[in-house]
Tab-separated table of C-alpha atoms and ligand atoms in Angstrom:
chain	number	residue	atom	x	y	z
A	158	UNK	CA	107.282	125.021	96.789
A	159	UNK	CA	107.765	123.142	93.543
A	160	UNK	CA	104.626	122.284	91.623
A	161	UNK	CA	104.573	119.999	88.619
A	162	UNK	CA	101.657	121.231	86.616
A	163	UNK	CA	99.515	118.545	85.106
A	164	UNK	CA	98.776	118.660	81.402
A	165	UNK	CA	95.045	118.349	82.039
A	166	UNK	CA	95.076	121.826	83.515
A	167	UNK	CA	97.603	123.396	81.283
A	168	UNK	CA	96.537	121.853	77.982
A	169	UNK	CA	95.439	125.139	76.561
A	170	UNK	CA	97.093	127.540	78.969
A	171	UNK	CA	100.537	128.512	80.068
A	172	UNK	CA	101.634	130.086	83.310
A	173	UNK	CA	102.837	133.621	82.873
A	174	UNK	CA	103.558	135.109	86.283
A	175	UNK	CA	102.982	134.620	89.944
A	176	UNK	CA	100.464	137.208	91.132
A	177	UNK	CA	100.031	136.328	94.789
A	178	UNK	CA	100.865	134.027	97.651
A	179	UNK	CA	98.434	132.547	100.136
A	180	UNK	CA	98.776	130.373	103.212
A	181	UNK	CA	98.750	127.070	101.317
A	182	UNK	CA	99.745	127.933	97.817
A	183	UNK	CA	100.139	130.488	95.144
A	184	UNK	CA	98.130	132.399	92.609
A	185	UNK	CA	99.407	132.548	89.046
A	186	UNK	CA	98.470	134.462	85.955
A	187	UNK	CA	97.382	131.972	83.337
A	188	UNK	CA	97.369	132.796	79.645
A	189	UNK	CA	95.276	130.947	77.075
A	190	UNK	CA	97.491	129.599	74.278
A	191	UNK	CA	95.420	130.814	71.366
A	192	UNK	CA	92.873	133.267	72.743
A	193	UNK	CA	94.107	136.545	74.038
A	194	UNK	CA	92.655	135.868	77.454
A	195	UNK	CA	94.161	135.681	80.920
A	196	UNK	CA	92.938	133.943	84.051
A	197	UNK	CA	94.084	133.424	87.612
A	198	UNK	CA	95.096	129.953	88.766
A	199	UNK	CA	94.926	129.421	92.509
A	200	UNK	CA	96.875	126.381	93.599
A	201	UNK	CA	96.727	124.713	96.991
A	202	UNK	CA	99.641	122.385	97.683
A	203	UNK	CA	97.328	119.958	99.470
A	204	UNK	CA	95.559	117.448	97.270
A	205	UNK	CA	92.258	118.103	98.983
A	206	UNK	CA	92.980	121.671	99.889
A	207	UNK	CA	90.531	124.324	100.965
A	208	UNK	CA	90.619	125.696	97.451
A	209	UNK	CA	88.142	122.970	96.482
A	210	UNK	CA	85.690	124.064	99.131
A	211	UNK	CA	86.302	127.662	98.149
A	212	UNK	CA	85.531	126.825	94.514
A	213	UNK	CA	82.241	125.211	95.526
A	214	UNK	CA	81.238	128.295	97.497
A	215	UNK	CA	82.324	130.518	94.640
A	216	UNK	CA	80.180	128.408	92.308
A	217	UNK	CA	77.195	129.164	94.556
A	218	UNK	CA	77.978	132.857	94.472
A	219	UNK	CA	78.360	133.115	90.697
A	220	UNK	CA	76.491	135.932	89.029
A	221	UNK	CA	76.929	138.451	91.812
A	222	UNK	CA	78.437	141.828	91.029
A	223	UNK	CA	82.049	141.974	92.177
A	224	UNK	CA	82.324	138.210	92.626
A	225	UNK	CA	85.137	136.690	90.520
A	226	UNK	CA	84.016	134.345	87.765
A	227	UNK	CA	84.873	130.702	88.293
A	228	UNK	CA	85.999	128.741	85.221
A	229	UNK	CA	87.288	125.404	86.430
A	230	UNK	CA	88.425	123.580	89.554
A	231	UNK	CA	89.718	120.157	90.539
A	232	UNK	CA	92.677	118.296	91.958
A	233	UNK	CA	95.613	116.259	90.732
A	234	UNK	CA	97.843	113.760	92.550
A	235	UNK	CA	99.758	116.659	93.966
A	236	UNK	CA	97.541	119.614	94.517
A	237	UNK	CA	94.123	121.175	94.165
A	238	UNK	CA	93.355	124.234	92.089
A	239	UNK	CA	90.781	126.558	90.647
A	240	UNK	CA	90.843	128.850	87.642
A	241	UNK	CA	89.092	132.163	88.156
A	242	UNK	CA	88.795	135.584	86.633
A	243	UNK	CA	92.066	137.493	86.726
A	244	UNK	CA	91.739	140.612	88.840
A	245	UNK	CA	93.893	143.635	89.573
A	246	UNK	CA	95.752	144.579	92.768
A	247	UNK	CA	94.430	144.241	96.311
A	248	UNK	CA	93.289	147.300	98.249
A	249	UNK	CA	96.235	146.770	100.528
A	250	UNK	CA	98.604	147.169	97.625
A	251	UNK	CA	96.718	150.218	96.384
A	252	UNK	CA	96.842	151.699	99.869
A	253	UNK	CA	100.620	151.463	99.831
A	254	UNK	CA	100.627	153.018	96.369
A	255	UNK	CA	98.541	155.907	97.741
A	256	UNK	CA	101.027	156.634	100.535
A	257	UNK	CA	99.282	154.545	103.174
A	258	UNK	CA	95.902	156.309	103.343
A	259	UNK	CA	92.874	156.812	101.152
A	260	UNK	CA	90.953	160.054	100.902
A	261	UNK	CA	87.541	160.187	102.556
A	262	UNK	CA	85.901	160.213	99.108
A	263	UNK	CA	87.711	156.980	98.219
A	264	UNK	CA	86.898	155.290	101.523
A	265	UNK	CA	83.215	156.122	101.074
A	266	UNK	CA	83.234	154.870	97.460
A	267	UNK	CA	84.891	151.611	98.535
A	268	UNK	CA	82.513	151.126	101.462
A	269	UNK	CA	79.397	151.651	99.386
A	270	UNK	CA	80.549	148.818	97.105
A	271	UNK	CA	81.828	146.589	99.871
A	272	UNK	CA	78.558	146.722	101.772
A	273	UNK	CA	76.710	145.694	98.614
A	274	UNK	CA	79.127	142.779	98.152
A	275	UNK	CA	78.708	141.472	101.680
A	276	UNK	CA	74.948	141.932	101.497
A	277	UNK	CA	74.956	139.714	98.401
A	278	UNK	CA	77.119	137.055	100.078
A	279	UNK	CA	74.806	137.071	103.116
A	280	UNK	CA	71.741	136.885	100.885
A	281	UNK	CA	73.218	133.693	99.456
A	282	UNK	CA	73.401	132.307	102.988
A	283	UNK	CA	77.178	132.646	103.488
A	284	UNK	CA	79.443	134.449	105.917
A	285	UNK	CA	82.875	135.469	104.634
A	286	UNK	CA	84.600	135.250	108.052
A	287	UNK	CA	87.995	136.543	106.926
A	288	UNK	CA	87.497	140.061	105.637
A	289	UNK	CA	90.649	142.143	105.247
A	290	UNK	CA	92.082	144.504	102.635
A	291	UNK	CA	94.044	141.623	101.021
A	292	UNK	CA	90.756	139.954	100.088
A	293	UNK	CA	89.383	142.989	98.296
A	294	UNK	CA	90.721	143.442	94.798
A	295	UNK	CA	89.904	145.799	91.970
A	296	UNK	CA	88.937	144.354	88.634
A	297	UNK	CA	90.099	145.189	85.147
A	298	UNK	CA	87.885	148.178	85.625
A	299	UNK	CA	89.832	149.762	88.489
A	300	UNK	CA	86.655	151.255	89.914
A	301	UNK	CA	85.056	147.868	90.430
A	302	UNK	CA	85.631	146.283	93.824
A	303	UNK	CA	85.746	142.466	94.029
A	304	UNK	CA	85.439	140.332	97.102
A	305	UNK	CA	87.677	137.250	97.017
A	306	UNK	CA	89.013	134.364	99.078
A	307	UNK	CA	86.016	132.420	100.290
A	308	UNK	CA	88.258	129.711	101.767
A	309	UNK	CA	86.887	130.322	105.266
A	310	UNK	CA	83.336	131.193	104.223
A	311	UNK	CA	80.557	129.089	105.742
A	312	UNK	CA	76.775	128.870	105.568
A	313	UNK	CA	74.931	130.648	108.359
A	314	UNK	CA	71.517	129.625	107.159
A	315	UNK	CA	70.575	126.064	106.330
A	316	UNK	CA	67.031	125.297	105.113
A	317	UNK	CA	66.018	128.762	106.237
A	318	UNK	CA	67.254	128.105	109.783
A	319	UNK	CA	69.941	130.278	111.263
A	320	UNK	CA	72.902	128.405	112.770
A	321	UNK	CA	72.734	128.200	116.544
A	322	UNK	CA	74.619	130.400	118.962
A	323	UNK	CA	77.779	128.835	120.360
A	324	UNK	CA	80.707	130.053	122.389
A	325	UNK	CA	84.099	128.450	122.961
A	326	UNK	CA	84.540	128.284	119.188
A	327	UNK	CA	88.018	128.433	117.677
A	328	UNK	CA	88.942	131.831	116.295
A	329	UNK	CA	88.565	132.102	112.534
A	330	UNK	CA	90.175	134.446	110.045
A	331	UNK	CA	92.616	137.242	110.764
A	332	UNK	CA	93.209	138.986	114.074
A	333	UNK	CA	93.549	142.565	112.859
A	334	UNK	CA	90.078	142.925	111.360
A	335	UNK	CA	88.346	140.332	113.507
A	336	UNK	CA	85.225	141.207	115.489
A	337	UNK	CA	85.329	141.199	119.297
A	338	UNK	CA	82.975	138.207	119.360
A	339	UNK	CA	85.287	136.156	117.182
A	340	UNK	CA	88.171	137.068	119.488
A	341	UNK	CA	86.251	135.781	122.472
A	342	UNK	CA	85.233	132.529	120.810
A	343	UNK	CA	81.627	133.353	119.935
A	344	UNK	CA	80.471	131.704	116.729
A	345	UNK	CA	80.435	134.179	113.848
A	346	UNK	CA	77.302	135.497	112.196
A	347	UNK	CA	76.503	138.351	109.801
A	348	UNK	CA	77.317	141.017	112.375
A	349	UNK	CA	80.955	139.899	112.514
A	350	UNK	CA	81.551	140.450	108.781
A	351	UNK	CA	80.178	143.959	109.191
A	352	UNK	CA	82.329	144.703	112.210
A	353	UNK	CA	85.372	143.719	110.129
A	354	UNK	CA	84.206	146.093	107.402
A	355	UNK	CA	83.927	148.898	109.963
A	356	UNK	CA	87.573	148.308	110.987
A	357	UNK	CA	88.567	148.279	107.340
A	358	UNK	CA	86.900	151.663	106.784
A	359	UNK	CA	88.899	153.130	109.664
A	360	UNK	CA	92.099	151.505	108.472
A	361	UNK	CA	91.681	152.885	104.958
A	362	UNK	CA	91.046	156.386	106.269
A	363	UNK	CA	93.735	156.515	108.951
A	364	UNK	CA	96.237	154.101	107.443
A	365	UNK	CA	96.664	152.362	110.769
A	366	UNK	CA	94.737	150.692	113.574
A	367	UNK	CA	96.029	151.044	117.152
A	368	UNK	CA	96.578	147.277	117.504
A	369	UNK	CA	98.607	146.898	114.321
A	370	UNK	CA	101.950	147.513	115.968
A	371	UNK	CA	101.914	144.062	117.583
A	372	UNK	CA	102.171	141.968	114.454
A	373	UNK	CA	105.438	140.230	115.095
A	374	UNK	CA	104.378	138.052	118.027
A	375	UNK	CA	103.356	134.412	117.869
A	376	UNK	CA	99.867	133.836	116.566
A	377	UNK	CA	98.209	133.129	119.910
A	378	UNK	CA	99.795	136.048	121.747
A	379	UNK	CA	99.049	138.274	118.805
A	380	UNK	CA	95.331	137.408	118.935
A	381	UNK	CA	95.275	137.983	122.694
A	382	UNK	CA	97.138	141.276	122.609
A	383	UNK	CA	95.038	142.621	119.776
A	384	UNK	CA	91.912	141.637	121.694
A	385	UNK	CA	93.177	143.479	124.771
A	386	UNK	CA	93.590	146.739	122.872
A	387	UNK	CA	90.505	146.343	120.673
A	388	UNK	CA	88.188	145.596	123.571
A	389	UNK	CA	89.498	148.335	125.858
A	390	UNK	CA	89.785	151.229	123.477
A	391	UNK	CA	86.903	153.655	123.586
A	392	UNK	CA	85.074	153.767	120.231
A	393	UNK	CA	85.228	157.574	120.122
A	394	UNK	CA	88.994	157.467	120.686
A	395	UNK	CA	89.387	154.802	118.037
A	396	UNK	CA	87.423	156.859	115.521
A	397	UNK	CA	88.873	160.229	116.416
A	398	UNK	CA	89.509	162.340	113.325
A	399	UNK	CA	86.952	160.495	111.222
A	400	UNK	CA	83.349	161.517	110.458
A	401	UNK	CA	80.925	160.594	113.243
A	402	UNK	CA	79.336	157.933	111.009
A	403	UNK	CA	82.410	155.716	111.473
A	404	UNK	CA	81.799	155.392	115.202
A	405	UNK	CA	78.037	155.091	114.655
A	406	UNK	CA	78.702	152.164	112.321
A	407	UNK	CA	81.032	150.392	114.715
A	408	UNK	CA	78.585	150.782	117.601
A	409	UNK	CA	75.765	149.560	115.375
A	410	UNK	CA	77.712	146.422	114.358
A	411	UNK	CA	78.763	145.618	117.908
A	412	UNK	CA	75.170	145.958	119.106
A	413	UNK	CA	73.665	143.596	116.542
A	414	UNK	CA	72.233	140.378	117.951
A	415	UNK	CA	73.639	137.004	116.900
A	416	UNK	CA	70.830	136.171	114.447
A	417	UNK	CA	69.875	139.728	113.579
A	418	UNK	CA	69.837	140.687	109.918
A	419	UNK	CA	71.915	143.846	109.510
A	420	UNK	CA	70.158	146.815	107.945
A	421	UNK	CA	72.405	147.203	104.919
A	422	UNK	CA	70.413	150.188	103.654
A	423	UNK	CA	70.993	151.993	106.925
A	424	UNK	CA	74.725	151.304	106.734
A	425	UNK	CA	74.812	152.548	103.136
A	426	UNK	CA	72.902	155.659	104.197
A	427	UNK	CA	75.593	156.463	106.761
A	428	UNK	CA	78.192	156.631	104.014
A	429	UNK	CA	75.835	158.495	101.668
A	430	UNK	CA	75.338	161.047	104.434
A	431	UNK	CA	79.089	161.632	104.582
A	432	UNK	CA	79.232	161.928	100.809
A	433	UNK	CA	76.469	164.497	100.773
A	434	UNK	CA	77.569	166.535	103.770
A	435	UNK	CA	81.183	166.727	102.685
A	436	UNK	CA	80.334	167.290	99.012
A	437	UNK	CA	82.374	164.284	97.981
A	438	UNK	CA	82.567	162.768	94.534
A	439	UNK	CA	80.120	159.974	94.165
A	440	UNK	CA	82.666	157.580	92.796
A	441	UNK	CA	86.229	158.587	93.504
A	442	UNK	CA	89.256	156.345	93.682
A	443	UNK	CA	92.610	157.832	94.642
A	444	UNK	CA	94.518	155.325	92.565
A	445	UNK	CA	92.790	156.561	89.420
A	446	UNK	CA	92.063	160.235	89.951
A	447	UNK	CA	95.357	161.197	91.547
A	448	UNK	CA	97.236	159.321	88.945
A	449	UNK	CA	95.345	161.076	86.176
A	450	UNK	CA	95.764	164.583	87.488
A	451	UNK	CA	99.461	164.117	88.031
A	452	UNK	CA	100.329	162.014	85.074
A	453	UNK	CA	98.366	162.830	81.957
A	454	UNK	CA	99.172	166.437	81.174
A	455	UNK	CA	102.918	166.576	81.682
A	456	UNK	CA	103.687	170.050	80.456
A	457	UNK	CA	102.496	173.353	81.826
A	458	UNK	CA	100.994	174.107	78.494
A	459	UNK	CA	98.923	170.943	78.537
A	460	UNK	CA	97.841	171.750	82.080
A	461	UNK	CA	96.925	175.283	81.191
A	462	UNK	CA	94.983	174.188	78.140
A	463	UNK	CA	93.105	171.595	80.065
A	464	UNK	CA	92.185	174.151	82.694
A	465	UNK	CA	91.656	177.178	80.451
A	466	UNK	CA	94.016	179.141	82.653
A	467	UNK	CA	96.529	179.793	79.936
A	468	UNK	CA	96.651	183.542	80.662
A	469	UNK	CA	98.194	182.932	84.039
A	470	UNK	CA	100.880	180.621	82.855
A	471	UNK	CA	103.502	181.317	80.239
A	472	UNK	CA	102.961	179.431	77.024
A	473	UNK	CA	105.497	176.803	76.331
A	474	UNK	CA	105.457	173.304	75.097
A	475	UNK	CA	108.509	171.758	76.575
A	476	UNK	CA	108.735	172.525	80.278
A	477	UNK	CA	107.996	169.477	82.288
A	478	UNK	CA	106.024	170.150	85.418
A	479	UNK	CA	108.203	167.744	87.353
A	480	UNK	CA	111.208	169.919	86.547
A	481	UNK	CA	110.004	173.182	87.995
A	482	UNK	CA	111.650	172.790	91.332
A	483	UNK	CA	110.582	174.891	94.264
A	484	UNK	CA	107.769	176.716	92.502
A	485	UNK	CA	105.088	174.410	93.862
A	486	UNK	CA	103.230	174.771	90.601
A	487	UNK	CA	102.289	171.138	90.496
A	488	UNK	CA	100.472	171.428	93.797
A	489	UNK	CA	98.872	174.661	92.747
A	490	UNK	CA	97.629	173.182	89.516
A	491	UNK	CA	96.466	170.098	91.295
A	492	UNK	CA	94.513	172.286	93.695
A	493	UNK	CA	92.909	174.176	90.801
A	494	UNK	CA	91.934	170.886	89.203
A	495	UNK	CA	90.497	169.632	92.441
A	496	UNK	CA	88.593	172.853	93.056
A	497	UNK	CA	87.218	172.737	89.526
A	498	UNK	CA	86.192	169.126	90.013
A	499	UNK	CA	84.628	169.828	93.369
A	500	UNK	CA	82.523	172.623	91.899
A	501	UNK	CA	81.546	170.617	88.880
A	502	UNK	CA	80.502	167.565	90.799
A	503	UNK	CA	78.628	169.314	93.612
A	504	UNK	CA	75.339	169.681	91.790
A	505	UNK	CA	75.580	166.244	90.234
A	506	UNK	CA	76.383	164.616	93.559
A	507	UNK	CA	73.509	166.402	95.246
A	508	UNK	CA	71.054	165.400	92.563
A	509	UNK	CA	72.274	161.813	92.429
A	510	UNK	CA	72.237	161.305	96.151
A	511	UNK	CA	68.695	162.632	96.237
A	512	UNK	CA	67.755	160.047	93.654
A	513	UNK	CA	69.556	157.390	95.619
A	514	UNK	CA	67.885	158.473	98.816
A	515	UNK	CA	64.555	158.292	97.127
A	516	UNK	CA	65.248	154.795	95.962
A	517	UNK	CA	65.466	154.054	99.650
A	518	UNK	CA	61.919	155.453	99.879
A	519	UNK	CA	62.903	158.832	101.174
A	520	UNK	CA	61.284	161.973	99.903
A	521	UNK	CA	62.981	165.129	98.938
A	522	UNK	CA	63.404	167.539	101.746
A	523	UNK	CA	64.015	170.944	100.335
A	524	UNK	CA	66.296	171.923	103.181
A	525	UNK	CA	68.624	169.133	102.238
A	526	UNK	CA	68.816	170.397	98.684
A	527	UNK	CA	69.009	174.068	99.306
A	528	UNK	CA	71.103	174.204	102.416
A	529	UNK	CA	71.527	177.690	103.746
A	530	UNK	CA	68.685	179.222	101.764
A	531	UNK	CA	66.453	180.929	104.311
A	532	UNK	CA	63.617	181.447	101.914
A	533	UNK	CA	63.103	177.759	101.696
A	534	UNK	CA	63.476	176.752	105.277
A	535	UNK	CA	59.741	176.615	105.919
A	536	UNK	CA	59.001	174.528	102.830
A	537	UNK	CA	59.197	170.801	102.775
A	538	UNK	CA	58.558	170.298	99.114
A	539	UNK	CA	60.354	171.586	96.139
A	540	UNK	CA	57.894	172.402	93.408
A	541	UNK	CA	57.801	174.463	90.288
A	542	UNK	CA	56.155	177.459	91.938
A	543	UNK	CA	58.814	177.372	94.641
A	544	UNK	CA	61.438	177.485	91.985
A	545	UNK	CA	59.812	180.400	90.198
A	546	UNK	CA	59.357	182.409	93.373
A	547	UNK	CA	62.948	182.214	94.385
A	548	UNK	CA	65.336	185.095	94.274
A	549	UNK	CA	68.073	182.696	95.041
A	550	UNK	CA	67.469	179.899	92.625
A	551	UNK	CA	69.320	176.624	92.439
A	552	UNK	CA	71.166	178.065	89.514
A	553	UNK	CA	72.757	180.661	91.787
A	554	UNK	CA	73.685	178.052	94.276
A	555	UNK	CA	74.784	175.468	91.754
A	556	UNK	CA	75.972	177.445	88.725
A	557	UNK	CA	76.697	174.187	86.953
A	558	UNK	CA	72.979	173.569	86.652
A	559	UNK	CA	72.542	176.485	84.345
A	560	UNK	CA	68.844	176.768	83.918
A	561	UNK	CA	65.559	175.645	85.258
A	562	UNK	CA	65.155	172.963	82.629
A	563	UNK	CA	68.530	171.481	83.423
A	564	UNK	CA	67.761	171.510	87.130
A	565	UNK	CA	64.508	169.684	86.697
A	566	UNK	CA	66.209	167.354	84.235
A	567	UNK	CA	69.001	166.648	86.665
A	568	UNK	CA	66.779	165.712	89.531
A	569	UNK	CA	64.050	164.215	87.336
A	570	UNK	CA	61.216	166.125	88.895
A	571	UNK	CA	57.743	164.901	88.145
A	572	UNK	CA	54.454	166.478	89.073
A	573	UNK	CA	52.345	164.736	91.615
A	574	UNK	CA	49.122	166.704	92.173
A	575	UNK	CA	50.210	170.050	93.561
A	576	UNK	CA	53.630	168.852	94.620
A	577	UNK	CA	56.629	167.570	92.779
A	578	UNK	CA	58.366	164.382	93.594
A	579	UNK	CA	61.955	163.621	92.898
A	580	UNK	CA	62.783	160.088	91.991
B	117	ATP	N1	91.569	136.363	90.928
B	117	ATP	C1	92.744	136.916	91.235
B	117	ATP	N2	93.381	137.698	90.350
B	117	ATP	C2	94.571	138.282	90.665
B	117	ATP	N3	95.210	138.106	91.838
B	117	ATP	C3	94.636	137.331	92.752
B	117	ATP	C4	93.374	136.691	92.513
B	117	ATP	N4	93.038	135.979	93.613
B	117	ATP	C5	94.039	136.167	94.493
B	117	ATP	N5	95.004	136.971	94.003
B	117	ATP	C6	96.258	137.380	94.677
B	117	ATP	O1	96.765	136.289	95.404
B	117	ATP	C7	96.832	136.597	96.812
B	117	ATP	C8	96.477	135.371	97.621
B	117	ATP	O2	95.183	134.940	97.263
B	117	ATP	P1	94.147	134.386	98.316
B	117	ATP	O3	93.974	135.411	99.394
B	117	ATP	O4	92.921	133.961	97.606
B	117	ATP	O5	94.958	133.142	98.865
B	117	ATP	P2	94.859	132.446	100.274
B	117	ATP	O6	95.712	131.230	100.232
B	117	ATP	O7	93.447	132.226	100.619
B	117	ATP	O8	95.504	133.559	101.181
B	117	ATP	P3	95.363	133.762	102.739
B	117	ATP	O9	95.128	132.431	103.341
B	117	ATP	O10	96.683	134.370	103.131
B	117	ATP	O11	94.205	134.696	102.944
B	117	ATP	C9	95.844	137.763	96.989
B	117	ATP	O12	96.192	138.567	98.096
B	117	ATP	C10	96.004	138.498	95.679
B	117	ATP	O13	97.147	139.313	95.697
């Protein structure tokens, strides 16, 4: 594909690199001539390509968190284009970088953001209709998840009226992450975006979906074969090896009615439950954390200093961890780091998820906070007198919260008559 770029677009910019390829064009990195600023230029080889419609939808969605900024769009004699915020790699690329799977902590962190993104898009009256890992990119901040490619997005609500139910519709989007309804020709609604997200969660965790081995067939056969497997596989079998919330989510999405508004808070709470139960980091991304723990301190000495375990490891300044073959020290150190992190974050995660929960109008249930503490099992409220009467105080359970003041500070406890509320 040869594109002659018009001066009206490139007046003040020059094209640096190609950053992606789509069905009808390419995405380039665009550099401003004088300012030190980069953008992404998405070009559609058709003069009135879908990129124009996409730009209009993106214009409607501007201002949302994790929605790329739109700078300019238009068409020339040859092609149509839009200039948007330059983002980082897609989750698909990051998945490959992370050896084909994400940790549970990462999947949960991604999902919590992704659900917020799709809730925003739905609030604006749009369905995405083509969700897949290629459409989810990280930003310059690699912890920020962006939703992109609104080329197939459509309104589901016009003048406050929901679009009508229809079947025998053409299939839209991609087969792998498509909902069962889309496979069988039922018009898409909000539930279908969420079903795609549920498949994405499973894909990120397992690295593979059972119907992904049949990619090489022609488009029509591929859709049909994927549908065969997707519709026949038992949800429990599909989700085997993942926390029960994954199957709960998929069942929930498949049971939503055509016009029904999904309960986004409920879906978020499923992932928060996993985070809390498994003591996961609240915001953990394999592509950042793994990289850091393996890359930054390169010598044993640096590792030992950073971990205060210098007594166990001979002092030296030149041995590269990579070079100590067969000792397994890198793994050992990595495990120590992870253990240290796990301990450190446990109290914080607990406190933060309580605050989050409360934002969702839940109250603090002491059993949730002090799991395993028999003395508290009969109490529903955590108050100051409870704290004082404890032999086993939160500080014993969570040594990181060193004293009573810090505990109350961490969970922001406030008196409410004879009880305390956490908020
Ligand atoms: N804003 C951006 N910044 C950086 N890279 C981007 C950006 N937008 C898209 N890309 C890259 O370009 C690729 C193609 O973009 P996009 O998915 O929007 O095109 P498309 O033509 O709609 O693709 P398809 O039809 O295959 O879904 C993406 O997978 C991504 O790698």
